[in-house]
Amino acid sequence: MNLIYLPLVLLIALLAWFAGRIGFTPKSQGQSKNNFSKDYLVGLNYLLSEQPDKAVDIFIKLLEVDSETVETHLALGHLFRKRGEVERAIRIHQNLIARPQLTKKQRTQATLALGQDYLSAGVLDRAERLLLDVVDSGDFQAPALSMLLDIYQQEKEWEKAIQSAEKYQQIANHPMHSAIAHYNCELALEARRKLGSEQALRYLKRAISIDKDCVRASLLQGEWEAEQGEYKQAIKYFRRVVEQNPAFISEIIKPLANCYEKLGQPEEYLQFLHRCLDNTPRLSLVLALSERIQQEKGASAAAEFVAEQLYTRPSIYGLSRLIELQKQFSEGAAKYNLQLLFNVTQQLIMQKPVYRCDSCGYAGKVLHWQCPSCRRWTTIKPIQGLEGD
Ligand SMILES: [Zn+2]
């Protein structure tokens, strides 16, 4: 026996046992039950002898005998899909839907399962049609809408994604405002390429009105204003990120430095960095301040500042910066050794991810607004602590 089929067989046996099918019913209960269990055993035997297609034929045939086995067949289809055998799952579900004796709810459930099969197989247009039918039926709307959302995100159909998310939010009573704000950001990016800035900015405003903490919308607004030379306005949007989510401070430091420089306001920039450091200590602020101190007072003063900060907030990035500064006013063997240490810390930093998903732990060096692994929105953030910001 191929052991990989064992859990599947056991589950089917268990399901059938619960349904009182496999030989557990007394003989006096009728001939049809005995035929039924015989067919089931033949089906199981095919599974055991690694002939799943023949087993599927038997199980499908059983449906004609008794429509009460719908749940068992849905479970069997689900198992095949889980195992990546989508074609077999599709055959089972298609045959289920074709049975006239199914109730309306059972047919909708089978349609939902078939839609999920096509989604797994990547046949998105067919999956979409089936799932829309499920939503229209009034039953199983929440799982159907959740799958439709998956399809629209894959196809980048953001308006449809917004509609489905709004409906899902209402039916499942699950907040979707963060994702809907991101769909608007996606529409803004698309509009900027095709229609121009005005329409794009309207989408960003909509994103903020839906989710006031949408960091991505603020970053895009700031970036686009700065590109137009509207630095004051850009600063306003970038600074909004601090209130929205201080975890993203590292994302605004460089663009803010550029805006303040263009306006000739280096003092305001410094004040902003100091104020942020007091309220939300982040290493990116320490590094930015250390650059300013180095420019104005030299490497020694900057090193002193970084060392002081490292006592309260140890960090590999801070250590590397301290070594880099220390090296500049060292000589001979000390300088050589510091260079070696600096190289080691830089290599460590190069291997470290910068962002991590709160939900699934996916980590990388690029900020994705939708996690490439768990597909959730806004769960990826800059890493904090010893190896982060
Ligand atoms: Zn994730």
Coordinates of C-alpha atoms in Angstrom, one line a residue, residues 92 141 143 162 210 239 273 285 296 308 319:
I92 CA -16.3 15.1 -8.5
Q141 CA -21.5 34.5 0.2
P143 CA -16.3 32.4 1.3
I162 CA -13.2 47.3 -3.8
I210 CA -11.2 55.1 4.0
R239 CA 5.3 64.0 8.5
L273 CA 14.6 64.6 13.8
L285 CA 16.8 58.8 13.3
E296 CA 28.8 70.3 11.6
E308 CA 25.3 57.3 23.7
L319 CA 27.4 49.5 15.8

